[in-house]
Amino acid sequence: MSAASVRFTPFLERLLSGPVDEVVIVCHSMGSRIVTRSLGELARRNAKLHALKKVAFAAADINVEELNVQWPYLRQLPAVQWAFYESSGDLALRLSKFVHHFRRVGESDGGVYLADGSDTIDASSTTNILRTLGHSYIVSSPSLAADIGDWVTQDLPPAIRGLQRMTQGVSVYWRIP
């Protein structure tokens, strides 16, 4: 684990096992690495994280291989809903892929990342490559903010939120129109 994850994990455990009713984590970019590693470690320890309800990854700058290793542990966390917001117009993630030599979870160029038990949302229509290299769509797109808001506050599934149903092979994912 990275130094950041080592420091973040105890904080996250206290937060998620404390008197709070519900915690939703929205992680962006490289923050996805810290959240994934910390939650994976807590899952391996069978920590009681009753407050964790939802985790959204937006423009996740994490290696697909690393998330695949962590995913079985993350899925052990009871009653947690997962969402991945990805884009083919995220130049920052393309550059990260070039530097790290691995595909990034948040980059949908060439296909979306799909994980069992999660929702994948292609947010390519919300990205603007001229604005922050297309990487900050989570804060600059009203339609994406509305989608996350509907999921978090009303627990609406993607089909009810007005997303387009798409397929990749036999798997289903969603696209913001």
Coordinates of C-alpha atoms in Angstrom, one line a residue:
M1 CA 0.0 0.0 0.0
S2 CA 1.1 3.5 -0.7
A3 CA 1.9 5.9 2.2
A4 CA -1.3 7.8 1.4
S5 CA -3.4 4.6 1.7
V6 CA -1.7 3.6 4.9
R7 CA -2.7 7.0 6.5
F8 CA -6.2 7.1 4.9
T9 CA -7.2 3.5 5.8
P10 CA -7.6 4.1 9.6
F11 CA -9.5 7.4 9.0
L12 CA -11.8 5.6 6.6
E13 CA -12.4 2.7 9.0
R14 CA -13.3 5.1 11.8
L15 CA -15.7 7.0 9.6
L16 CA -17.4 4.0 8.1
S17 CA -17.8 2.1 11.4
G18 CA -18.8 5.1 13.5
P19 CA -22.3 6.5 14.4
V20 CA -22.9 7.8 10.8
D21 CA -25.9 6.4 9.1
E22 CA -24.8 6.6 5.5
V23 CA -21.5 7.4 3.7
V24 CA -21.2 7.8 -0.1
I25 CA -17.7 8.1 -1.5
V26 CA -17.1 9.8 -4.8
C27 CA -13.5 9.4 -5.8
H28 CA -11.9 11.2 -8.8
S29 CA -8.7 10.5 -10.7
M30 CA -5.8 9.4 -8.6
G31 CA -8.0 9.5 -5.5
S32 CA -9.5 6.2 -6.9
R33 CA -6.2 4.5 -6.1
I34 CA -6.2 5.5 -2.5
V35 CA -9.9 4.6 -2.0
T36 CA -9.5 1.3 -3.8
R37 CA -6.5 0.2 -1.8
S38 CA -7.9 1.4 1.5
L39 CA -11.3 -0.3 1.0
G40 CA -9.6 -3.4 -0.3
E41 CA -7.5 -3.6 2.9
L42 CA -10.5 -3.1 5.1
A43 CA -12.4 -5.8 3.3
R44 CA -9.5 -8.2 3.7
R45 CA -9.6 -7.5 7.4
N46 CA -13.4 -8.0 7.5
A47 CA -13.8 -4.6 9.0
K48 CA -17.4 -3.6 9.9
L49 CA -18.2 -0.7 7.6
H50 CA -21.9 -0.5 8.0
A51 CA -22.2 3.1 7.0
L52 CA -20.7 2.6 3.5
K53 CA -23.6 2.6 1.0
K54 CA -22.2 3.8 -2.4
V55 CA -18.9 4.3 -4.1
A56 CA -18.6 6.2 -7.4
F57 CA -15.4 6.2 -9.4
A58 CA -15.1 9.2 -11.8
A59 CA -12.3 9.5 -14.3
A60 CA -10.5 6.8 -12.3
D61 CA -6.8 7.0 -12.8
I62 CA -6.1 3.5 -11.6
N63 CA -4.7 0.5 -13.5
V64 CA -7.4 -1.9 -14.7
E65 CA -5.2 -4.8 -13.6
E66 CA -4.9 -3.4 -10.0
L67 CA -8.7 -2.9 -9.7
N68 CA -9.3 -6.4 -11.0
V69 CA -7.1 -7.7 -8.2
Q70 CA -9.0 -5.6 -5.6
W71 CA -12.5 -6.2 -7.0
P72 CA -13.2 -9.6 -5.3
Y73 CA -12.4 -8.0 -1.9
L74 CA -14.4 -4.8 -2.6
R75 CA -17.4 -6.9 -3.6
Q76 CA -17.3 -8.6 -0.2
L77 CA -18.3 -5.3 1.4
P78 CA -22.0 -5.9 2.2
A79 CA -24.8 -3.8 0.6
V80 CA -22.4 -1.4 -1.2
Q81 CA -23.5 -0.1 -4.6
W82 CA -20.7 0.7 -7.1
A83 CA -20.6 2.9 -10.2
F84 CA -17.9 3.7 -12.7
Y85 CA -18.1 6.9 -14.7
E86 CA -15.8 6.8 -17.7
S87 CA -15.0 8.8 -20.8
S88 CA -13.3 8.4 -24.2
G89 CA -12.6 12.1 -24.2
D90 CA -10.3 12.2 -21.2
L91 CA -6.9 13.3 -22.5
A92 CA -5.4 13.2 -19.0
L93 CA -6.2 9.5 -18.6
R94 CA -4.8 8.8 -22.1
L95 CA -1.6 10.5 -21.0
S96 CA -1.6 8.5 -17.8
K97 CA -2.1 5.3 -19.8
F98 CA 0.9 6.3 -22.0
V99 CA 3.1 7.0 -18.9
H100 CA 2.1 3.9 -16.9
H101 CA 1.7 1.5 -19.8
F102 CA -1.6 0.2 -18.5
R103 CA -5.2 1.0 -19.4
R104 CA -6.9 3.2 -16.9
V105 CA -10.3 2.3 -15.4
G106 CA -11.8 5.7 -16.2
E107 CA -10.8 5.7 -19.9
S108 CA -13.4 4.2 -22.2
D109 CA -11.6 4.6 -25.5
G110 CA -11.7 1.1 -27.0
G111 CA -14.4 -0.1 -24.6
V112 CA -15.7 0.6 -21.2
Y113 CA -14.4 -1.1 -18.0
L114 CA -17.0 -3.5 -16.7
A115 CA -17.1 -5.2 -13.3
D116 CA -19.7 -7.6 -12.0
G117 CA -22.1 -6.1 -9.5
S118 CA -21.5 -2.5 -10.6
D119 CA -22.9 0.0 -13.0
T120 CA -20.7 1.5 -15.7
I121 CA -21.7 4.8 -17.1
D122 CA -20.1 6.2 -20.3
A123 CA -19.9 10.0 -19.7
S124 CA -18.0 10.7 -22.9
S125 CA -20.8 13.1 -24.0
T126 CA -20.1 15.3 -21.0
T127 CA -16.4 15.8 -21.5
N128 CA -14.8 18.7 -23.2
I129 CA -11.2 18.1 -24.1
L130 CA -10.5 21.8 -24.3
R131 CA -11.6 22.2 -20.7
T132 CA -9.1 20.7 -18.2
L133 CA -8.1 18.1 -20.8
G134 CA -11.6 16.5 -20.5
H135 CA -10.7 15.3 -17.0
S136 CA -13.0 17.3 -14.7
Y137 CA -16.3 16.4 -16.2
I138 CA -17.5 15.3 -12.8
V139 CA -17.6 18.9 -11.6
S140 CA -18.3 20.7 -14.9
S141 CA -21.1 18.7 -16.3
P142 CA -24.7 19.4 -15.0
S143 CA -26.0 16.2 -16.6
L144 CA -23.4 14.1 -14.8
A145 CA -24.0 15.9 -11.5
A146 CA -27.7 15.3 -11.9
D147 CA -27.1 11.6 -12.6
I148 CA -25.0 11.1 -9.5
G149 CA -27.5 13.1 -7.5
D150 CA -30.4 10.9 -8.6
W151 CA -28.5 7.8 -7.8
V152 CA -27.3 9.0 -4.4
T153 CA -30.4 10.8 -3.1
Q154 CA -33.2 8.8 -4.7
D155 CA -31.4 5.4 -5.3
L156 CA -32.7 5.4 -8.8
P157 CA -31.3 2.7 -11.2
P158 CA -29.7 3.8 -14.5
A159 CA -32.7 2.9 -16.6
I160 CA -34.9 5.3 -14.6
R161 CA -32.3 8.1 -14.6
G162 CA -32.7 8.6 -18.4
L163 CA -29.4 6.9 -19.4
Q164 CA -29.1 5.0 -22.6
R165 CA -28.8 1.2 -22.3
M166 CA -25.7 -0.1 -24.2
T167 CA -24.1 -3.4 -24.6
Q168 CA -20.5 -4.6 -24.8
G169 CA -20.5 -8.2 -25.7
V170 CA -23.1 -9.7 -23.4
S171 CA -22.6 -7.1 -20.7
V172 CA -24.8 -4.0 -20.2
Y173 CA -23.5 -0.5 -19.5
W174 CA -25.1 2.9 -19.6
R175 CA -24.4 6.1 -21.5
I176 CA -25.3 9.7 -20.6
P177 CA -27.0 11.1 -23.8

